Short mmCIF file of C-alpha atoms in Angstrom, two decimals:
data_model
loop_
_atom_site.label_atom_id
_atom_site.label_comp_id
_atom_site.label_asym_id
_atom_site.label_seq_id
_atom_site.Cartn_x
_atom_site.Cartn_y
_atom_site.Cartn_z
CA UNK A 1 23.68 -31.38 -24.88
CA UNK A 2 22.31 -28.38 -24.32
CA UNK A 3 21.63 -27.60 -27.40
CA UNK A 4 19.57 -30.22 -28.33
CA UNK A 5 17.59 -30.57 -25.24
CA UNK A 6 16.61 -26.91 -25.77
CA UNK A 7 15.65 -26.97 -29.46
CA UNK A 8 14.27 -30.65 -28.43
CA UNK A 9 12.20 -29.16 -25.62
CA UNK A 10 10.61 -26.24 -28.07
CA UNK A 11 9.84 -28.74 -30.15
CA UNK A 12 7.65 -30.80 -28.06
CA UNK A 13 5.91 -27.13 -27.41
CA UNK A 14 5.83 -26.28 -30.74
CA UNK A 15 3.64 -29.70 -31.61
CA UNK A 16 6.60 -31.30 -33.65
CA UNK A 17 6.79 -34.42 -32.12
CA UNK A 18 8.61 -35.69 -35.02
CA UNK A 19 11.36 -33.89 -34.66
CA UNK A 20 11.59 -33.79 -31.17
CA UNK A 21 12.05 -37.18 -30.81
CA UNK A 22 14.26 -36.80 -33.93
CA UNK A 23 16.40 -34.50 -31.19
CA UNK A 24 15.97 -37.44 -28.79
CA UNK A 25 17.61 -40.58 -30.76
CA UNK A 26 20.04 -37.44 -31.19
CA UNK A 27 21.28 -36.36 -26.78
CA UNK A 28 21.74 -40.38 -26.32
CA UNK A 29 23.74 -41.26 -29.60
CA UNK A 30 25.70 -37.90 -28.69
CA UNK A 31 25.41 -39.30 -24.33
CA UNK A 32 27.11 -42.93 -25.44
CA UNK A 33 29.86 -41.61 -27.25
CA UNK A 34 30.75 -39.72 -23.85
CA UNK A 35 29.86 -41.67 -21.75
CA UNK A 36 32.64 -43.62 -22.78
CA UNK A 37 35.01 -41.12 -23.51
CA UNK A 38 34.72 -39.70 -20.07
CA UNK A 39 35.27 -44.50 -18.67
CA UNK A 40 38.97 -43.85 -20.39
CA UNK A 41 41.16 -45.06 -17.28
CA UNK A 42 39.04 -46.74 -14.88
CA UNK A 43 39.59 -49.64 -14.06
CA UNK A 44 37.02 -50.95 -11.54
CA UNK A 45 33.42 -51.99 -11.67
CA UNK A 46 31.02 -48.47 -10.65
CA UNK A 47 27.09 -47.39 -11.14
CA UNK A 48 26.23 -43.44 -10.81
CA UNK A 49 23.18 -43.28 -9.96
CA UNK A 50 21.56 -39.40 -9.83
CA UNK A 51 17.94 -38.54 -9.16
CA UNK A 52 16.60 -35.71 -11.11
CA UNK A 53 12.91 -33.64 -10.48
CA UNK A 54 11.68 -31.65 -12.73
CA UNK A 55 7.57 -30.26 -12.70
CA UNK A 56 6.35 -32.83 -10.22
CA UNK A 57 8.08 -34.73 -12.20
CA UNK A 58 10.98 -38.31 -11.15
CA UNK A 59 13.46 -39.35 -13.25
CA UNK A 60 16.45 -41.56 -11.89
CA UNK A 61 19.50 -42.61 -14.23
CA UNK A 62 21.44 -45.17 -13.88
CA UNK A 63 25.04 -45.47 -15.98
CA UNK A 64 26.86 -48.70 -16.64
CA UNK A 65 30.72 -48.77 -15.37
CA UNK A 66 32.63 -52.67 -16.15
CA UNK A 67 35.94 -53.13 -16.85
CA UNK A 68 37.08 -49.39 -17.47
CA UNK A 69 34.11 -49.79 -20.50
CA UNK A 70 30.43 -47.88 -20.05
CA UNK A 71 27.70 -50.28 -20.65
CA UNK A 72 24.94 -47.72 -20.74
CA UNK A 73 21.91 -45.94 -19.22
CA UNK A 74 19.13 -46.86 -17.45
CA UNK A 75 16.38 -43.74 -17.09
CA UNK A 76 13.53 -44.39 -14.57
CA UNK A 77 11.00 -42.93 -13.81
CA UNK A 78 9.43 -43.85 -10.29
CA UNK A 79 6.23 -42.90 -8.44
CA UNK A 80 6.94 -40.77 -5.88
CA UNK A 81 4.27 -40.13 -2.87
CA UNK A 82 4.20 -38.19 -0.50
CA UNK A 83 8.12 -35.80 -1.33
CA UNK A 84 10.09 -34.81 -4.03
CA UNK A 85 13.02 -34.68 -2.38
CA UNK A 86 15.92 -36.08 -4.26
CA UNK A 87 18.03 -37.79 -1.36
CA UNK A 88 15.43 -39.03 -0.54
CA UNK A 89 13.36 -40.48 -3.90
CA UNK A 90 17.55 -41.58 -4.26
CA UNK A 91 18.03 -43.38 -1.00
CA UNK A 92 14.30 -45.83 -1.86
CA UNK A 93 15.70 -46.07 -5.15
CA UNK A 94 19.11 -47.58 -3.74
CA UNK A 95 17.46 -49.52 -1.40
CA UNK A 96 15.36 -51.01 -3.70
CA UNK A 97 17.48 -52.10 -6.35
CA UNK A 98 20.47 -53.23 -4.70
CA UNK A 99 18.98 -55.31 -2.59
CA UNK A 100 17.85 -57.68 -5.13
CA UNK A 101 20.68 -56.91 -7.28
CA UNK A 102 24.22 -57.34 -6.26
CA UNK A 103 25.69 -54.43 -6.00
CA UNK A 104 28.84 -53.52 -8.14
CA UNK A 105 31.88 -51.63 -5.79
CA UNK A 106 31.05 -48.45 -5.82
CA UNK A 107 28.55 -46.68 -6.27
CA UNK A 108 28.95 -42.45 -7.63
CA UNK A 109 26.25 -40.58 -6.34
CA UNK A 110 24.34 -37.48 -6.75
CA UNK A 111 23.04 -36.13 -3.44
CA UNK A 112 24.54 -37.32 -0.02
CA UNK A 113 21.70 -39.99 1.08
CA UNK A 114 20.70 -40.05 5.38
CA UNK A 115 21.78 -42.65 7.37
CA UNK A 116 24.23 -43.66 3.98
CA UNK A 117 26.93 -45.87 6.46
CA UNK A 118 24.05 -48.05 8.23
CA UNK A 119 22.34 -48.32 4.14
CA UNK A 120 26.62 -49.68 2.82
CA UNK A 121 26.33 -51.64 6.28
CA UNK A 122 23.23 -53.37 4.83
CA UNK A 123 24.32 -54.55 0.81
CA UNK A 124 27.43 -55.97 2.02
CA UNK A 125 25.21 -58.01 4.69
CA UNK A 126 23.45 -59.33 1.99
CA UNK A 127 25.26 -59.78 -0.52
CA UNK A 128 28.75 -60.66 1.19
CA UNK A 129 30.82 -58.54 -0.64
CA UNK A 130 31.90 -54.36 -0.19
CA UNK A 131 30.18 -51.55 -1.81
CA UNK A 132 31.37 -47.68 -1.26
CA UNK A 133 28.95 -45.47 -1.86
CA UNK A 134 30.53 -42.04 -2.21
CA UNK A 135 27.92 -38.43 -2.70
CA UNK A 136 29.22 -35.67 -4.71
CA UNK A 137 31.85 -37.15 -6.08
CA UNK A 138 35.10 -35.02 -6.83
CA UNK A 139 37.59 -34.30 -10.11
CA UNK A 140 36.66 -36.50 -13.26
CA UNK A 141 33.73 -39.01 -11.52
CA UNK A 142 32.21 -35.49 -10.71
CA UNK A 143 32.02 -35.50 -14.52
CA UNK A 144 30.13 -38.65 -14.32
CA UNK A 145 28.49 -37.62 -12.37
CA UNK A 146 27.40 -34.20 -14.56
CA UNK A 147 26.75 -36.44 -16.99
CA UNK A 148 24.17 -38.10 -15.52
CA UNK A 149 22.15 -35.34 -14.43
CA UNK A 150 22.10 -34.06 -17.94
CA UNK A 151 20.73 -37.78 -18.82
CA UNK A 152 18.22 -37.98 -16.56
CA UNK A 153 17.13 -34.14 -17.19
CA UNK A 154 16.89 -34.76 -21.57
CA UNK A 155 15.20 -38.26 -19.82
CA UNK A 156 12.48 -36.36 -18.47
CA UNK A 157 12.21 -33.75 -21.51
CA UNK A 158 11.65 -36.38 -23.67
CA UNK A 159 9.31 -38.02 -21.70
CA UNK A 160 6.44 -34.52 -21.10
CA UNK A 161 7.15 -34.85 -24.82
CA UNK A 162 5.89 -38.42 -25.55
CA UNK A 163 3.41 -36.89 -23.64
CA UNK A 164 1.66 -34.71 -24.92
CA UNK A 165 2.56 -35.78 -28.51
CA UNK A 166 -0.49 -39.16 -27.10
CA UNK A 167 -2.26 -36.68 -26.04
CA UNK A 168 -3.03 -34.55 -28.92
CA UNK A 169 -3.57 -37.83 -30.75
CA UNK A 170 -6.01 -38.36 -27.99
CA UNK A 171 -7.67 -34.99 -29.02
CA UNK A 172 -7.04 -35.86 -32.68
CA UNK A 173 -9.16 -39.89 -31.59
CA UNK A 174 -11.77 -38.14 -30.07
CA UNK A 175 -12.43 -34.95 -32.81
CA UNK A 176 -12.56 -38.59 -35.45
CA UNK A 177 -15.44 -40.11 -33.35
CA UNK A 178 -17.73 -37.07 -31.94
CA UNK A 179 -16.45 -37.18 -28.60
CA UNK A 180 -17.04 -34.46 -26.13
CA UNK A 181 -14.55 -36.84 -23.36
CA UNK A 182 -12.27 -39.93 -24.63
CA UNK A 183 -9.45 -40.88 -21.15
CA UNK A 184 -9.18 -44.14 -21.84
CA UNK A 185 -8.67 -46.22 -24.36
CA UNK A 186 -9.27 -51.15 -23.98
CA UNK A 187 -8.10 -52.45 -27.74
CA UNK A 188 -9.18 -56.80 -27.40
CA UNK A 189 -7.46 -58.76 -29.67
CA UNK A 190 -7.52 -62.43 -29.62
CA UNK A 191 -5.12 -65.05 -30.72
CA UNK A 192 -3.92 -68.14 -31.28
CA UNK A 193 -0.67 -70.56 -29.88
CA UNK A 194 0.39 -73.90 -31.49
CA UNK A 195 -2.94 -73.62 -33.07
CA UNK A 196 -5.22 -74.77 -30.46
CA UNK A 197 -4.50 -72.03 -27.35
CA UNK A 198 -6.56 -68.88 -27.96
CA UNK A 199 -6.08 -66.29 -25.99
CA UNK A 200 -7.55 -62.19 -25.61
CA UNK A 201 -5.04 -59.92 -24.60
CA UNK A 202 -6.08 -56.63 -23.61
CA UNK A 203 -4.60 -53.22 -23.95
CA UNK A 204 -5.22 -49.39 -22.07
CA UNK A 205 -3.81 -45.64 -23.47
CA UNK A 206 -4.31 -42.82 -22.22
CA UNK A 207 -3.23 -39.41 -22.42
CA UNK A 208 0.54 -40.64 -21.35
CA UNK A 209 0.33 -42.94 -23.55
CA UNK A 210 0.37 -46.89 -22.27
CA UNK A 211 -0.63 -47.61 -18.84
CA UNK A 212 0.97 -50.85 -18.85
CA UNK A 213 0.19 -52.09 -15.39
CA UNK A 214 -3.04 -52.51 -16.42
CA UNK A 215 -3.13 -54.52 -19.67
CA UNK A 216 -4.45 -58.23 -19.22
CA UNK A 217 -4.69 -61.64 -21.49
CA UNK A 218 -7.25 -63.99 -20.60
CA UNK A 219 -7.12 -67.23 -21.04
CA UNK A 220 -9.79 -67.86 -22.86
CA UNK A 221 -11.51 -72.16 -22.19
CA UNK A 222 -13.70 -74.30 -23.66
CA UNK A 223 -14.69 -72.62 -26.98
CA UNK A 224 -14.94 -74.68 -30.01
CA UNK A 225 -10.80 -73.26 -31.21
CA UNK A 226 -11.22 -70.95 -33.91
CA UNK A 227 -14.03 -68.83 -32.89
CA UNK A 228 -13.05 -66.50 -32.56
CA UNK A 229 -16.21 -64.26 -32.09
CA UNK A 230 -16.93 -66.79 -28.77
CA UNK A 231 -13.16 -65.77 -27.75
CA UNK A 232 -13.81 -62.36 -27.55
CA UNK A 233 -17.38 -62.29 -25.79
CA UNK A 234 -15.30 -64.37 -22.65
CA UNK A 235 -12.62 -62.35 -23.02
CA UNK A 236 -15.10 -58.73 -23.24
CA UNK A 237 -17.66 -61.08 -20.38
CA UNK A 238 -14.91 -61.41 -17.68
CA UNK A 239 -13.57 -57.67 -18.10
CA UNK A 240 -16.74 -56.16 -17.84
CA UNK A 241 -18.27 -58.50 -15.06
CA UNK A 242 -15.66 -57.57 -12.59
CA UNK A 243 -15.47 -53.96 -14.23
CA UNK A 244 -19.49 -54.10 -12.61
CA UNK A 245 -18.58 -55.59 -9.94
CA UNK A 246 -16.33 -52.30 -8.64
CA UNK A 247 -12.83 -53.64 -10.49
CA UNK A 248 -11.22 -51.42 -12.03
CA UNK A 249 -11.92 -48.02 -14.54
CA UNK A 250 -14.48 -47.91 -17.26
CA UNK A 251 -12.58 -47.47 -20.93
CA UNK A 252 -14.22 -44.51 -23.07
CA UNK A 253 -13.75 -45.96 -26.04
CA UNK A 254 -13.02 -49.87 -27.03
CA UNK A 255 -11.44 -50.77 -29.46
CA UNK A 256 -12.67 -54.15 -30.78
CA UNK A 257 -9.29 -56.06 -33.93
CA UNK A 258 -12.09 -57.54 -36.37
CA UNK A 259 -15.26 -57.17 -38.18
CA UNK A 260 -18.84 -56.74 -37.70
CA UNK A 261 -19.16 -60.18 -36.10
CA UNK A 262 -16.57 -59.48 -32.43
CA UNK A 263 -18.25 -56.21 -32.75
CA UNK A 264 -21.53 -57.40 -33.06
CA UNK A 265 -19.89 -59.93 -29.52
CA UNK A 266 -18.57 -56.83 -27.76
CA UNK A 267 -22.27 -55.02 -28.32
CA UNK A 268 -23.87 -57.75 -26.45
CA UNK A 269 -22.02 -58.19 -23.86
CA UNK A 270 -22.05 -54.24 -23.13
CA UNK A 271 -25.82 -54.78 -22.51
CA UNK A 272 -26.34 -57.75 -21.47
CA UNK A 273 -23.91 -56.30 -18.20
CA UNK A 274 -25.83 -52.82 -18.11
CA UNK A 275 -22.07 -51.47 -18.91
CA UNK A 276 -22.79 -46.98 -20.18
CA UNK A 277 -20.65 -44.64 -20.92
CA UNK A 278 -18.49 -46.27 -23.62
CA UNK A 279 -18.01 -46.69 -26.76
CA UNK A 280 -17.40 -49.74 -29.82
CA UNK A 281 -15.21 -49.39 -32.94
CA UNK A 282 -14.12 -52.41 -34.43
CA UNK A 283 -11.10 -52.46 -36.11
CA UNK A 284 -10.69 -54.52 -39.35
CA UNK A 285 -8.48 -55.17 -42.35
CA UNK A 286 -10.48 -53.32 -45.91
CA UNK A 287 -10.62 -54.90 -49.23
CA UNK A 288 -8.86 -53.06 -50.06
CA UNK A 289 -5.32 -52.20 -47.44
CA UNK A 290 -2.59 -51.71 -48.57
CA UNK A 291 0.31 -51.57 -45.51
CA UNK A 292 1.01 -48.18 -45.31
CA UNK A 293 -1.42 -46.95 -47.81
CA UNK A 294 -3.19 -45.89 -44.41
CA UNK A 295 -0.75 -42.92 -43.49
CA UNK A 296 -1.52 -41.47 -46.83
CA UNK A 297 -4.82 -41.65 -47.72
CA UNK A 298 -7.99 -41.32 -45.22
CA UNK A 299 -10.32 -43.67 -44.60
CA UNK A 300 -13.47 -44.27 -47.47
CA UNK A 301 -15.62 -45.43 -44.93
CA UNK A 302 -15.96 -43.91 -41.21
CA UNK A 303 -15.34 -46.18 -37.77
CA UNK A 304 -18.08 -49.20 -37.39
CA UNK A 305 -19.75 -48.29 -34.03
#
C-alpha cells in the first residue's frame, strides 16, 4: 500500500494522470481484499470511522462490517471551517451522520472525542438501541483503524491528483481558446423527456473539477415543443437575470450544446442583459464526426465563438 501510494503521488507530481488513476484503482482493489481478510472472526456489526488531515484537506473514511463481512468503504471530504483538529472533525461528523442514519452496535474511532459518553446517550435516545464507541482500539481492531487511516490518506492523494488533472485540462483549454483567465466553466444542454417535457441542465466546472453544488436544472415552459432555440434562450435568461441581481458567480466560459442557432441565442441573452467577461463556445457534432475520432486528431476548425 505504501509503495503504491508513493508511486501514485509521484505520477501525479509528474502530471502522468492516467498512470496515477491506474494506481489509485489498484490501491482501492487491494484495500478491499485486505478488508475482507481483516474481518475474519468478527461476527457482530460495526463501522470504522477515521479522520485524516493533510495539506489543509480532510478525509473521513468509513469501513462497514456486517455479520462478519466487509460491505466496503466510503470516503467523505467535508469542509472544516475554523479547525483542522481530527478529533473535532470526527465528533462533528458522527453527530451529523449517525443522528440521521441508524448506527451499528459498535463504532471504532481513530481519535478520542469530547463528550463521548454524551454522544453515546444521544444515539441511544435517537435510535432506541445501544451503540458502543471505542476510540483507539487495540489488537486486531487496531489494524482495521490503521487500514482505514491508510485508505483515507490514499483517498486524499487521489483527490489531489484528480484536482491537478482537472487544473491541467483547464489550462490546456484556456490556451486553446486564447483566454487569459479560466476559472469557471458553465455548460448548458437542452433535453426532452417523454417526447414533450423540455428541461435545460447546467453543469459547472472549476480548476478542481466538477462543482456539483452549483449544478442547476430548469423546467422550460411556454414554448413550442421541440423548439430548442427558445428553450436555450429561456434557460440562459433565467440564469443570467439572477446573476445580474447579484446572485451567483459569473462564468469565464459558457459552453452551449448546439450549433450556430443555439449559440446565437446565448449571444442575444448576454447582450440583452449586458453581461461582460464571458466567452461563448458552441459545441456541435461535425458532419464527419465519429465517436472516439476526436481523441486521435485535431479539430478541422476552431470552435464557434
